[in-house]
mmCIF file with all atom_site columns, C-alpha atoms in Angstrom:
data_model
loop_
_atom_site.group_PDB
_atom_site.id
_atom_site.type_symbol
_atom_site.label_atom_id
_atom_site.label_alt_id
_atom_site.label_comp_id
_atom_site.label_asym_id
_atom_site.label_entity_id
_atom_site.label_seq_id
_atom_site.pdbx_PDB_ins_code
_atom_site.Cartn_x
_atom_site.Cartn_y
_atom_site.Cartn_z
_atom_site.occupancy
_atom_site.B_iso_or_equiv
_atom_site.pdbx_formal_charge
_atom_site.auth_seq_id
_atom_site.auth_comp_id
_atom_site.auth_asym_id
_atom_site.auth_atom_id
_atom_site.pdbx_PDB_model_num
ATOM 1   C CA . UNK A 1 1   ? -0.120 0.238   0.014   1.00 0.00 ? 688  UNK A CA 1
ATOM 2   C CA . UNK A 1 2   ? 0.992  3.520   -0.403  1.00 0.00 ? 689  UNK A CA 1
ATOM 3   C CA . UNK A 1 3   ? 2.319  5.545   2.117   1.00 0.00 ? 690  UNK A CA 1
ATOM 4   C CA . UNK A 1 4   ? 2.357  8.928   0.284   1.00 0.00 ? 691  UNK A CA 1
ATOM 5   C CA . UNK A 1 5   ? -0.330 10.708  -0.628  1.00 0.00 ? 692  UNK A CA 1
ATOM 6   C CA . UNK A 1 6   ? 0.486  13.483  -3.254  1.00 0.00 ? 693  UNK A CA 1
ATOM 7   C CA . UNK A 1 7   ? -1.794 16.579  -4.297  1.00 0.00 ? 694  UNK A CA 1
ATOM 8   C CA . UNK A 1 8   ? -2.639 17.900  -6.323  1.00 0.00 ? 695  UNK A CA 1
ATOM 9   C CA . UNK A 1 9   ? -1.796 15.109  -9.320  1.00 0.00 ? 696  UNK A CA 1
ATOM 10  C CA . UNK A 1 10  ? -1.336 17.543  -11.811 1.00 0.00 ? 697  UNK A CA 1
ATOM 11  C CA . UNK A 1 11  ? 0.051  21.429  -11.619 1.00 0.00 ? 698  UNK A CA 1
ATOM 12  C CA . UNK A 1 12  ? 0.068  23.790  -14.562 1.00 0.00 ? 699  UNK A CA 1
ATOM 13  C CA . UNK A 1 13  ? 1.463  27.426  -14.082 1.00 0.00 ? 700  UNK A CA 1
ATOM 14  C CA . UNK A 1 14  ? 3.520  29.983  -15.288 1.00 0.00 ? 701  UNK A CA 1
ATOM 15  C CA . UNK A 1 15  ? 7.270  30.326  -15.214 1.00 0.00 ? 702  UNK A CA 1
ATOM 16  C CA . UNK A 1 16  ? 7.994  32.707  -12.234 1.00 0.00 ? 703  UNK A CA 1
ATOM 17  C CA . UNK A 1 17  ? 4.896  31.629  -10.355 1.00 0.00 ? 704  UNK A CA 1
ATOM 18  C CA . UNK A 1 18  ? 5.644  29.384  -7.410  1.00 0.00 ? 705  UNK A CA 1
ATOM 19  C CA . UNK A 1 19  ? 4.925  25.740  -7.555  1.00 0.00 ? 706  UNK A CA 1
ATOM 20  C CA . UNK A 1 20  ? 2.914  24.243  -4.490  1.00 0.00 ? 707  UNK A CA 1
ATOM 21  C CA . UNK A 1 21  ? 3.089  20.365  -4.007  1.00 0.00 ? 708  UNK A CA 1
ATOM 22  C CA . UNK A 1 22  ? 1.583  18.671  -1.195  1.00 0.00 ? 709  UNK A CA 1
ATOM 23  C CA . UNK A 1 23  ? 2.562  15.273  0.220   1.00 0.00 ? 710  UNK A CA 1
ATOM 24  C CA . UNK A 1 24  ? 0.341  13.519  3.499   1.00 0.00 ? 711  UNK A CA 1
ATOM 25  C CA . UNK A 1 25  ? 1.693  9.666   4.869   1.00 0.00 ? 712  UNK A CA 1
ATOM 26  C CA . UNK A 1 26  ? -0.021 7.576   7.676   1.00 0.00 ? 713  UNK A CA 1
ATOM 27  C CA . UNK A 1 27  ? 2.798  6.483   9.849   1.00 0.00 ? 714  UNK A CA 1
ATOM 28  C CA . UNK A 1 28  ? 5.620  7.630   11.618  1.00 0.00 ? 715  UNK A CA 1
ATOM 29  C CA . UNK A 1 29  ? 8.630  8.824   9.720   1.00 0.00 ? 716  UNK A CA 1
ATOM 30  C CA . UNK A 1 30  ? 12.627 8.744   10.564  1.00 0.00 ? 717  UNK A CA 1
ATOM 31  C CA . UNK A 1 31  ? 12.586 11.703  7.392   1.00 0.00 ? 718  UNK A CA 1
ATOM 32  C CA . UNK A 1 32  ? 11.015 12.308  3.973   1.00 0.00 ? 719  UNK A CA 1
ATOM 33  C CA . UNK A 1 33  ? 12.621 13.357  0.891   1.00 0.00 ? 720  UNK A CA 1
ATOM 34  C CA . UNK A 1 34  ? 11.551 14.687  -2.159  1.00 0.00 ? 721  UNK A CA 1
ATOM 35  C CA . UNK A 1 35  ? 12.373 13.256  -5.566  1.00 0.00 ? 722  UNK A CA 1
ATOM 36  C CA . UNK A 1 36  ? 11.871 15.080  -8.971  1.00 0.00 ? 723  UNK A CA 1
ATOM 37  C CA . UNK A 1 37  ? 11.845 12.756  -12.564 1.00 0.00 ? 724  UNK A CA 1
ATOM 38  C CA . UNK A 1 38  ? 11.723 13.711  -15.553 1.00 0.00 ? 725  UNK A CA 1
ATOM 39  C CA . UNK A 1 39  ? 10.034 12.796  -18.787 1.00 0.00 ? 726  UNK A CA 1
ATOM 40  C CA . UNK A 1 40  ? 11.267 8.769   -19.082 1.00 0.00 ? 727  UNK A CA 1
ATOM 41  C CA . UNK A 1 41  ? 14.355 9.391   -16.970 1.00 0.00 ? 728  UNK A CA 1
ATOM 42  C CA . UNK A 1 42  ? 14.989 7.960   -13.120 1.00 0.00 ? 729  UNK A CA 1
ATOM 43  C CA . UNK A 1 43  ? 14.137 9.782   -10.364 1.00 0.00 ? 730  UNK A CA 1
ATOM 44  C CA . UNK A 1 44  ? 16.554 11.904  -8.746  1.00 0.00 ? 731  UNK A CA 1
ATOM 45  C CA . UNK A 1 45  ? 16.701 13.094  -5.308  1.00 0.00 ? 732  UNK A CA 1
ATOM 46  C CA . UNK A 1 46  ? 16.386 16.993  -4.481  1.00 0.00 ? 733  UNK A CA 1
ATOM 47  C CA . UNK A 1 47  ? 15.754 17.129  -0.592  1.00 0.00 ? 734  UNK A CA 1
ATOM 48  C CA . UNK A 1 48  ? 15.615 14.978  2.700   1.00 0.00 ? 735  UNK A CA 1
ATOM 49  C CA . UNK A 1 49  ? 14.160 16.220  6.119   1.00 0.00 ? 736  UNK A CA 1
ATOM 50  C CA . UNK A 1 50  ? 14.487 14.804  9.253   1.00 0.00 ? 737  UNK A CA 1
ATOM 51  C CA . UNK A 1 51  ? 11.269 13.738  11.573  1.00 0.00 ? 738  UNK A CA 1
ATOM 52  C CA . UNK A 1 52  ? 12.920 16.299  14.160  1.00 0.00 ? 739  UNK A CA 1
ATOM 53  C CA . UNK A 1 53  ? 12.918 19.483  11.354  1.00 0.00 ? 740  UNK A CA 1
ATOM 54  C CA . UNK A 1 54  ? 10.454 21.600  10.251  1.00 0.00 ? 741  UNK A CA 1
ATOM 55  C CA . UNK A 1 55  ? 11.339 23.258  7.379   1.00 0.00 ? 742  UNK A CA 1
ATOM 56  C CA . UNK A 1 56  ? 14.597 22.931  4.752   1.00 0.00 ? 743  UNK A CA 1
ATOM 57  C CA . UNK A 1 57  ? 15.510 25.270  2.087   1.00 0.00 ? 744  UNK A CA 1
ATOM 58  C CA . UNK A 1 58  ? 18.199 23.884  -0.574  1.00 0.00 ? 745  UNK A CA 1
ATOM 59  C CA . UNK A 1 59  ? 17.912 27.048  -3.904  1.00 0.00 ? 746  UNK A CA 1
ATOM 60  C CA . UNK A 1 60  ? 14.256 27.904  -4.940  1.00 0.00 ? 747  UNK A CA 1
ATOM 61  C CA . UNK A 1 61  ? 13.350 24.620  -3.032  1.00 0.00 ? 748  UNK A CA 1
ATOM 62  C CA . UNK A 1 62  ? 11.969 24.662  0.320   1.00 0.00 ? 749  UNK A CA 1
ATOM 63  C CA . UNK A 1 63  ? 10.049 21.795  2.484   1.00 0.00 ? 750  UNK A CA 1
ATOM 64  C CA . UNK A 1 64  ? 7.619  22.100  5.460   1.00 0.00 ? 751  UNK A CA 1
ATOM 65  C CA . UNK A 1 65  ? 6.984  19.201  7.435   1.00 0.00 ? 752  UNK A CA 1
ATOM 66  C CA . UNK A 1 66  ? 4.082  18.846  10.283  1.00 0.00 ? 753  UNK A CA 1
ATOM 67  C CA . UNK A 1 67  ? 4.703  15.459  11.574  1.00 0.00 ? 754  UNK A CA 1
ATOM 68  C CA . UNK A 1 68  ? 1.471  15.812  13.566  1.00 0.00 ? 755  UNK A CA 1
ATOM 69  C CA . UNK A 1 69  ? -0.552 15.806  10.468  1.00 0.00 ? 756  UNK A CA 1
ATOM 70  C CA . UNK A 1 70  ? 1.628  13.464  9.102   1.00 0.00 ? 757  UNK A CA 1
ATOM 71  C CA . UNK A 1 71  ? 1.964  15.888  5.823   1.00 0.00 ? 758  UNK A CA 1
ATOM 72  C CA . UNK A 1 72  ? 5.013  17.982  3.792   1.00 0.00 ? 759  UNK A CA 1
ATOM 73  C CA . UNK A 1 73  ? 4.707  20.044  1.407   1.00 0.00 ? 760  UNK A CA 1
ATOM 74  C CA . UNK A 1 74  ? 7.243  21.451  -1.267  1.00 0.00 ? 761  UNK A CA 1
ATOM 75  C CA . UNK A 1 75  ? 7.388  25.037  -2.367  1.00 0.00 ? 762  UNK A CA 1
ATOM 76  C CA . UNK A 1 76  ? 9.454  26.092  -5.986  1.00 0.00 ? 763  UNK A CA 1
ATOM 77  C CA . UNK A 1 77  ? 10.250 29.322  -6.007  1.00 0.00 ? 764  UNK A CA 1
ATOM 78  C CA . UNK A 1 78  ? 10.072 31.478  -8.962  1.00 0.00 ? 765  UNK A CA 1
ATOM 79  C CA . UNK A 1 79  ? 9.928  28.233  -11.407 1.00 0.00 ? 766  UNK A CA 1
ATOM 80  C CA . UNK A 1 80  ? 11.098 28.004  -14.667 1.00 0.00 ? 767  UNK A CA 1
ATOM 81  C CA . UNK A 1 81  ? 10.018 25.551  -17.789 1.00 0.00 ? 768  UNK A CA 1
ATOM 82  C CA . UNK A 1 82  ? 12.833 23.477  -16.613 1.00 0.00 ? 769  UNK A CA 1
ATOM 83  C CA . UNK A 1 83  ? 11.525 22.691  -13.616 1.00 0.00 ? 770  UNK A CA 1
ATOM 84  C CA . UNK A 1 84  ? 9.112  20.922  -15.443 1.00 0.00 ? 771  UNK A CA 1
ATOM 85  C CA . UNK A 1 85  ? 9.187  17.056  -14.288 1.00 0.00 ? 772  UNK A CA 1
ATOM 86  C CA . UNK A 1 86  ? 6.905  14.508  -11.468 1.00 0.00 ? 773  UNK A CA 1
ATOM 87  C CA . UNK A 1 87  ? 7.464  15.396  -8.421  1.00 0.00 ? 774  UNK A CA 1
ATOM 88  C CA . UNK A 1 88  ? 7.431  12.343  -5.410  1.00 0.00 ? 775  UNK A CA 1
ATOM 89  C CA . UNK A 1 89  ? 7.549  12.217  -1.962  1.00 0.00 ? 776  UNK A CA 1
ATOM 90  C CA . UNK A 1 90  ? 8.886  9.302   -0.035  1.00 0.00 ? 777  UNK A CA 1
ATOM 91  C CA . UNK A 1 91  ? 8.749  8.379   3.350   1.00 0.00 ? 778  UNK A CA 1
ATOM 92  C CA . UNK A 1 92  ? 11.711 5.994   5.686   1.00 0.00 ? 779  UNK A CA 1
ATOM 93  C CA . UNK A 1 93  ? 9.579  5.198   8.182   1.00 0.00 ? 780  UNK A CA 1
ATOM 94  C CA . UNK A 1 94  ? 12.387 3.062   9.867   1.00 0.00 ? 781  UNK A CA 1
ATOM 95  C CA . UNK A 1 95  ? 12.096 3.805   13.247  1.00 0.00 ? 782  UNK A CA 1
ATOM 96  C CA . UNK A 1 96  ? 15.806 3.208   14.482  1.00 0.00 ? 783  UNK A CA 1
ATOM 97  C CA . UNK A 1 97  ? 18.466 1.466   13.033  1.00 0.00 ? 784  UNK A CA 1
ATOM 98  C CA . UNK A 1 98  ? 18.606 1.831   8.837   1.00 0.00 ? 785  UNK A CA 1
ATOM 99  C CA . UNK A 1 99  ? 15.544 1.423   6.511   1.00 0.00 ? 786  UNK A CA 1
ATOM 100 C CA . UNK A 1 100 ? 18.025 -0.565  3.953   1.00 0.00 ? 787  UNK A CA 1
ATOM 101 C CA . UNK A 1 101 ? 17.111 2.218   0.849   1.00 0.00 ? 788  UNK A CA 1
ATOM 102 C CA . UNK A 1 102 ? 13.398 0.767   1.535   1.00 0.00 ? 789  UNK A CA 1
ATOM 103 C CA . UNK A 1 103 ? 11.603 4.264   0.703   1.00 0.00 ? 790  UNK A CA 1
ATOM 104 C CA . UNK A 1 104 ? 7.728  4.777   0.338   1.00 0.00 ? 791  UNK A CA 1
ATOM 105 C CA . UNK A 1 105 ? 6.806  6.899   -2.468  1.00 0.00 ? 792  UNK A CA 1
ATOM 106 C CA . UNK A 1 106 ? 3.517  8.901   -2.820  1.00 0.00 ? 793  UNK A CA 1
ATOM 107 C CA . UNK A 1 107 ? 1.484  8.833   -6.499  1.00 0.00 ? 794  UNK A CA 1
ATOM 108 C CA . UNK A 1 108 ? 3.527  12.020  -7.706  1.00 0.00 ? 795  UNK A CA 1
ATOM 109 C CA . UNK A 1 109 ? 2.508  15.872  -9.274  1.00 0.00 ? 796  UNK A CA 1
ATOM 110 C CA . UNK A 1 110 ? 3.140  16.338  -12.670 1.00 0.00 ? 797  UNK A CA 1
ATOM 111 C CA . UNK A 1 111 ? 4.005  20.233  -12.532 1.00 0.00 ? 798  UNK A CA 1
ATOM 112 C CA . UNK A 1 112 ? 4.152  21.719  -15.569 1.00 0.00 ? 799  UNK A CA 1
ATOM 113 C CA . UNK A 1 113 ? 5.748  25.114  -16.315 1.00 0.00 ? 800  UNK A CA 1
ATOM 114 C CA . UNK A 1 114 ? 4.748  27.198  -19.233 1.00 0.00 ? 801  UNK A CA 1
ATOM 115 C CA . UNK A 1 115 ? 7.279  29.537  -20.781 1.00 0.00 ? 802  UNK A CA 1
ATOM 116 C CA . UNK B 2 1   ? 31.668 8.116   -11.941 1.00 0.00 ? 1177 UNK B CA 1
ATOM 117 C CA . UNK B 2 2   ? 28.521 5.895   -13.869 1.00 0.00 ? 1178 UNK B CA 1
ATOM 118 C CA . UNK B 2 3   ? 26.070 5.880   -10.948 1.00 0.00 ? 1179 UNK B CA 1
ATOM 119 C CA . UNK B 2 4   ? 23.509 3.075   -11.595 1.00 0.00 ? 1180 UNK B CA 1
ATOM 120 C CA . UNK B 2 5   ? 23.229 1.457   -14.908 1.00 0.00 ? 1181 UNK B CA 1
ATOM 121 C CA . UNK B 2 6   ? 20.375 -0.842  -16.150 1.00 0.00 ? 1182 UNK B CA 1
ATOM 122 C CA . UNK B 2 7   ? 20.241 -2.515  -19.234 1.00 0.00 ? 1183 UNK B CA 1
ATOM 123 C CA . UNK B 2 8   ? 18.139 -3.451  -21.568 1.00 0.00 ? 1184 UNK B CA 1
ATOM 124 C CA . UNK B 2 9   ? 16.277 0.281   -21.717 1.00 0.00 ? 1185 UNK B CA 1
ATOM 125 C CA . UNK B 2 10  ? 13.493 -1.398  -23.463 1.00 0.00 ? 1186 UNK B CA 1
ATOM 126 C CA . UNK B 2 11  ? 11.940 -4.839  -23.995 1.00 0.00 ? 1187 UNK B CA 1
ATOM 127 C CA . UNK B 2 12  ? 9.466  -6.756  -24.992 1.00 0.00 ? 1188 UNK B CA 1
ATOM 128 C CA . UNK B 2 13  ? 8.263  -10.008 -24.443 1.00 0.00 ? 1189 UNK B CA 1
ATOM 129 C CA . UNK B 2 14  ? 5.555  -12.656 -24.757 1.00 0.00 ? 1190 UNK B CA 1
ATOM 130 C CA . UNK B 2 15  ? 3.594  -13.945 -21.896 1.00 0.00 ? 1191 UNK B CA 1
ATOM 131 C CA . UNK B 2 16  ? 5.692  -17.086 -20.708 1.00 0.00 ? 1192 UNK B CA 1
ATOM 132 C CA . UNK B 2 17  ? 9.066  -15.833 -21.271 1.00 0.00 ? 1193 UNK B CA 1
ATOM 133 C CA . UNK B 2 18  ? 11.995 -15.436 -18.373 1.00 0.00 ? 1194 UNK B CA 1
ATOM 134 C CA . UNK B 2 19  ? 14.112 -12.482 -18.773 1.00 0.00 ? 1195 UNK B CA 1
ATOM 135 C CA . UNK B 2 20  ? 16.845 -10.825 -16.823 1.00 0.00 ? 1196 UNK B CA 1
ATOM 136 C CA . UNK B 2 21  ? 16.882 -7.208  -15.860 1.00 0.00 ? 1197 UNK B CA 1
ATOM 137 C CA . UNK B 2 22  ? 20.673 -6.165  -15.469 1.00 0.00 ? 1198 UNK B CA 1
ATOM 138 C CA . UNK B 2 23  ? 21.333 -3.596  -13.140 1.00 0.00 ? 1199 UNK B CA 1
ATOM 139 C CA . UNK B 2 24  ? 24.736 -1.951  -11.781 1.00 0.00 ? 1200 UNK B CA 1
ATOM 140 C CA . UNK B 2 25  ? 26.270 0.617   -9.877  1.00 0.00 ? 1201 UNK B CA 1
ATOM 141 C CA . UNK B 2 26  ? 29.914 1.485   -9.243  1.00 0.00 ? 1202 UNK B CA 1
ATOM 142 C CA . UNK B 2 27  ? 29.325 3.645   -5.906  1.00 0.00 ? 1203 UNK B CA 1
ATOM 143 C CA . UNK B 2 28  ? 29.729 0.845   -3.461  1.00 0.00 ? 1204 UNK B CA 1
ATOM 144 C CA . UNK B 2 29  ? 26.776 1.585   -1.826  1.00 0.00 ? 1205 UNK B CA 1
ATOM 145 C CA . UNK B 2 30  ? 25.984 -0.950  0.304   1.00 0.00 ? 1206 UNK B CA 1
ATOM 146 C CA . UNK B 2 31  ? 21.964 -1.507  -0.144  1.00 0.00 ? 1207 UNK B CA 1
ATOM 147 C CA . UNK B 2 32  ? 20.330 -2.498  -3.389  1.00 0.00 ? 1208 UNK B CA 1
ATOM 148 C CA . UNK B 2 33  ? 16.485 -2.259  -4.751  1.00 0.00 ? 1209 UNK B CA 1
ATOM 149 C CA . UNK B 2 34  ? 13.923 -2.536  -7.672  1.00 0.00 ? 1210 UNK B CA 1
ATOM 150 C CA . UNK B 2 35  ? 10.704 -0.384  -7.828  1.00 0.00 ? 1211 UNK B CA 1
ATOM 151 C CA . UNK B 2 36  ? 8.649  -0.670  -10.170 1.00 0.00 ? 1212 UNK B CA 1
ATOM 152 C CA . UNK B 2 37  ? 6.420  2.345   -11.561 1.00 0.00 ? 1213 UNK B CA 1
ATOM 153 C CA . UNK B 2 38  ? 2.741  1.823   -12.958 1.00 0.00 ? 1214 UNK B CA 1
ATOM 154 C CA . UNK B 2 39  ? 1.072  4.959   -14.006 1.00 0.00 ? 1215 UNK B CA 1
ATOM 155 C CA . UNK B 2 40  ? -1.045 6.715   -10.518 1.00 0.00 ? 1216 UNK B CA 1
ATOM 156 C CA . UNK B 2 41  ? 0.859  3.809   -8.441  1.00 0.00 ? 1217 UNK B CA 1
ATOM 157 C CA . UNK B 2 42  ? 3.719  5.612   -7.589  1.00 0.00 ? 1218 UNK B CA 1
ATOM 158 C CA . UNK B 2 43  ? 7.231  3.294   -7.447  1.00 0.00 ? 1219 UNK B CA 1
ATOM 159 C CA . UNK B 2 44  ? 6.539  0.056   -5.276  1.00 0.00 ? 1220 UNK B CA 1
ATOM 160 C CA . UNK B 2 45  ? 9.306  -1.940  -4.065  1.00 0.00 ? 1221 UNK B CA 1
ATOM 161 C CA . UNK B 2 46  ? 9.900  -5.391  -5.608  1.00 0.00 ? 1222 UNK B CA 1
ATOM 162 C CA . UNK B 2 47  ? 12.885 -7.117  -3.610  1.00 0.00 ? 1223 UNK B CA 1
ATOM 163 C CA . UNK B 2 48  ? 16.012 -5.308  -1.636  1.00 0.00 ? 1224 UNK B CA 1
ATOM 164 C CA . UNK B 2 49  ? 19.426 -6.132  -0.878  1.00 0.00 ? 1225 UNK B CA 1
ATOM 165 C CA . UNK B 2 50  ? 21.619 -5.475  1.980   1.00 0.00 ? 1226 UNK B CA 1
ATOM 166 C CA . UNK B 2 51  ? 25.017 -6.286  1.134   1.00 0.00 ? 1227 UNK B CA 1
ATOM 167 C CA . UNK B 2 52  ? 26.149 -9.591  -0.944  1.00 0.00 ? 1228 UNK B CA 1
ATOM 168 C CA . UNK B 2 53  ? 24.109 -12.666 -0.586  1.00 0.00 ? 1229 UNK B CA 1
ATOM 169 C CA . UNK B 2 54  ? 21.333 -10.465 1.358   1.00 0.00 ? 1230 UNK B CA 1
ATOM 170 C CA . UNK B 2 55  ? 18.218 -9.918  -0.408  1.00 0.00 ? 1231 UNK B CA 1
ATOM 171 C CA . UNK B 2 56  ? 14.733 -9.606  1.037   1.00 0.00 ? 1232 UNK B CA 1
ATOM 172 C CA . UNK B 2 57  ? 11.094 -9.396  -0.394  1.00 0.00 ? 1233 UNK B CA 1
ATOM 173 C CA . UNK B 2 58  ? 9.489  -6.093  -0.950  1.00 0.00 ? 1234 UNK B CA 1
ATOM 174 C CA . UNK B 2 59  ? 5.862  -4.966  -1.292  1.00 0.00 ? 1235 UNK B CA 1
ATOM 175 C CA . UNK B 2 60  ? 5.092  -6.666  -4.657  1.00 0.00 ? 1236 UNK B CA 1
ATOM 176 C CA . UNK B 2 61  ? 7.932  -9.612  -5.207  1.00 0.00 ? 1237 UNK B CA 1
ATOM 177 C CA . UNK B 2 62  ? 4.985  -12.011 -6.553  1.00 0.00 ? 1238 UNK B CA 1
ATOM 178 C CA . UNK B 2 63  ? 6.434  -13.440 -10.012 1.00 0.00 ? 1239 UNK B CA 1
ATOM 179 C CA . UNK B 2 64  ? 10.247 -11.957 -9.183  1.00 0.00 ? 1240 UNK B CA 1
ATOM 180 C CA . UNK B 2 65  ? 13.473 -13.453 -8.410  1.00 0.00 ? 1241 UNK B CA 1
ATOM 181 C CA . UNK B 2 66  ? 16.622 -11.296 -7.584  1.00 0.00 ? 1242 UNK B CA 1
ATOM 182 C CA . UNK B 2 67  ? 20.356 -12.526 -6.067  1.00 0.00 ? 1243 UNK B CA 1
ATOM 183 C CA . UNK B 2 68  ? 23.040 -10.157 -4.978  1.00 0.00 ? 1244 UNK B CA 1
ATOM 184 C CA . UNK B 2 69  ? 26.580 -11.817 -5.581  1.00 0.00 ? 1245 UNK B CA 1
ATOM 185 C CA . UNK B 2 70  ? 28.490 -9.044  -5.338  1.00 0.00 ? 1246 UNK B CA 1
ATOM 186 C CA . UNK B 2 71  ? 28.312 -5.498  -4.038  1.00 0.00 ? 1247 UNK B CA 1
ATOM 187 C CA . UNK B 2 72  ? 27.642 -3.978  -7.921  1.00 0.00 ? 1248 UNK B CA 1
ATOM 188 C CA . UNK B 2 73  ? 24.962 -5.984  -9.144  1.00 0.00 ? 1249 UNK B CA 1
ATOM 189 C CA . UNK B 2 74  ? 22.003 -6.857  -8.426  1.00 0.00 ? 1250 UNK B CA 1
ATOM 190 C CA . UNK B 2 75  ? 20.151 -8.588  -11.832 1.00 0.00 ? 1251 UNK B CA 1
ATOM 191 C CA . UNK B 2 76  ? 16.310 -9.004  -11.666 1.00 0.00 ? 1252 UNK B CA 1
ATOM 192 C CA . UNK B 2 77  ? 14.962 -11.885 -12.979 1.00 0.00 ? 1253 UNK B CA 1
ATOM 193 C CA . UNK B 2 78  ? 10.864 -12.464 -14.093 1.00 0.00 ? 1254 UNK B CA 1
ATOM 194 C CA . UNK B 2 79  ? 10.223 -16.143 -14.287 1.00 0.00 ? 1255 UNK B CA 1
ATOM 195 C CA . UNK B 2 80  ? 7.443  -16.535 -16.478 1.00 0.00 ? 1256 UNK B CA 1
ATOM 196 C CA . UNK B 2 81  ? 6.233  -13.036 -17.495 1.00 0.00 ? 1257 UNK B CA 1
ATOM 197 C CA . UNK B 2 82  ? 2.268  -12.096 -17.594 1.00 0.00 ? 1258 UNK B CA 1
ATOM 198 C CA . UNK B 2 83  ? 1.240  -8.934  -18.846 1.00 0.00 ? 1259 UNK B CA 1
ATOM 199 C CA . UNK B 2 84  ? 0.516  -6.990  -15.545 1.00 0.00 ? 1260 UNK B CA 1
ATOM 200 C CA . UNK B 2 85  ? 4.402  -7.134  -15.637 1.00 0.00 ? 1261 UNK B CA 1
ATOM 201 C CA . UNK B 2 86  ? 4.008  -4.655  -18.007 1.00 0.00 ? 1262 UNK B CA 1
ATOM 202 C CA . UNK B 2 87  ? 5.926  -1.635  -16.555 1.00 0.00 ? 1263 UNK B CA 1
ATOM 203 C CA . UNK B 2 88  ? 9.155  0.609   -15.988 1.00 0.00 ? 1264 UNK B CA 1
ATOM 204 C CA . UNK B 2 89  ? 11.632 -1.091  -13.688 1.00 0.00 ? 1265 UNK B CA 1
ATOM 205 C CA . UNK B 2 90  ? 13.912 0.703   -11.644 1.00 0.00 ? 1266 UNK B CA 1
ATOM 206 C CA . UNK B 2 91  ? 17.000 -0.297  -9.586  1.00 0.00 ? 1267 UNK B CA 1
ATOM 207 C CA . UNK B 2 92  ? 18.299 2.030   -6.780  1.00 0.00 ? 1268 UNK B CA 1
ATOM 208 C CA . UNK B 2 93  ? 21.264 2.015   -4.273  1.00 0.00 ? 1269 UNK B CA 1
ATOM 209 C CA . UNK B 2 94  ? 21.934 3.785   -1.450  1.00 0.00 ? 1270 UNK B CA 1
ATOM 210 C CA . UNK B 2 95  ? 23.688 3.831   2.049   1.00 0.00 ? 1271 UNK B CA 1
ATOM 211 C CA . UNK B 2 96  ? 23.432 4.586   4.971   1.00 0.00 ? 1272 UNK B CA 1
ATOM 212 C CA . UNK B 2 97  ? 23.537 8.737   5.978   1.00 0.00 ? 1273 UNK B CA 1
ATOM 213 C CA . UNK B 2 98  ? 23.896 9.544   9.546   1.00 0.00 ? 1274 UNK B CA 1
ATOM 214 C CA . UNK B 2 99  ? 22.839 12.718  10.766  1.00 0.00 ? 1275 UNK B CA 1
ATOM 215 C CA . UNK B 2 100 ? 22.947 14.073  13.897  1.00 0.00 ? 1276 UNK B CA 1
ATOM 216 C CA . UNK B 2 101 ? 19.601 13.543  16.241  1.00 0.00 ? 1277 UNK B CA 1
ATOM 217 C CA . UNK B 2 102 ? 18.304 10.853  14.029  1.00 0.00 ? 1278 UNK B CA 1
ATOM 218 C CA . UNK B 2 103 ? 19.182 7.150   12.851  1.00 0.00 ? 1279 UNK B CA 1
ATOM 219 C CA . UNK B 2 104 ? 20.393 6.546   9.282   1.00 0.00 ? 1280 UNK B CA 1
ATOM 220 C CA . UNK B 2 105 ? 18.877 7.806   6.640   1.00 0.00 ? 1281 UNK B CA 1
ATOM 221 C CA . UNK B 2 106 ? 19.552 6.490   2.743   1.00 0.00 ? 1282 UNK B CA 1
ATOM 222 C CA . UNK B 2 107 ? 19.270 9.032   -0.193  1.00 0.00 ? 1283 UNK B CA 1
ATOM 223 C CA . UNK B 2 108 ? 18.422 6.751   -3.500  1.00 0.00 ? 1284 UNK B CA 1
ATOM 224 C CA . UNK B 2 109 ? 20.583 6.681   -6.552  1.00 0.00 ? 1285 UNK B CA 1
ATOM 225 C CA . UNK B 2 110 ? 17.860 5.842   -9.399  1.00 0.00 ? 1286 UNK B CA 1
ATOM 226 C CA . UNK B 2 111 ? 18.982 4.066   -12.477 1.00 0.00 ? 1287 UNK B CA 1
ATOM 227 C CA . UNK B 2 112 ? 17.480 5.342   -15.926 1.00 0.00 ? 1288 UNK B CA 1
ATOM 228 C CA . UNK B 2 113 ? 14.578 2.740   -16.145 1.00 0.00 ? 1289 UNK B CA 1
ATOM 229 C CA . UNK B 2 114 ? 14.102 -0.191  -17.950 1.00 0.00 ? 1290 UNK B CA 1
ATOM 230 C CA . UNK B 2 115 ? 10.692 -0.492  -19.962 1.00 0.00 ? 1291 UNK B CA 1
ATOM 231 C CA . UNK B 2 116 ? 9.153  -3.765  -20.537 1.00 0.00 ? 1292 UNK B CA 1
ATOM 232 C CA . UNK B 2 117 ? 6.316  -4.965  -22.440 1.00 0.00 ? 1293 UNK B CA 1
ATOM 233 C CA . UNK B 2 118 ? 4.403  -8.526  -21.684 1.00 0.00 ? 1294 UNK B CA 1
ATOM 234 C CA . UNK B 2 119 ? 2.029  -9.199  -24.363 1.00 0.00 ? 1295 UNK B CA 1
#
């Protein structure tokens, strides 16, 4: 079963606008990650936020995590056409030790940024 | 540094045929995994390995077999292909990052994917 549920399923914006994607999950997590997938390619890691963090920034990316609501959001500021891709959240639910790379992925949000 | 290499990129099989998807990584990562991606389903874990000689099942293991004889290679075998196995398959590798205040996190490095169609 899928741990993460993402919304919206698809998002279409103009260049320069901000894009916000949301992810909800069901169980306690060790950390939550966001990945990007360009059409026909593999997934690429964007950012990781630990369960004891509330917000994290990386360039134009801002991720928030609310463990009480079991939700996260990814904000891409000043979007560019090159940001067009699918974005996935992935949860690492291992309580201790390591997850051995076993992440649970959401269904993803398809982002289209129009020039 | 090639990262994670998957072959073939595309494959068409007939129902009942068997085949092996190859995966190799050159980053000396401990952990390797296979995921399948289907429309609207995200990625689902098929099998994973925590080191040479050690494998375990993921969420959707039926119809697939894996082995890991070396750190570098983690092939996925389809024993008797079925149309339900039509999908895009991704191999990933990772190692544990021990972050201050939290236990080992794993960031996955993915291959480019193998698109399999079973007729």
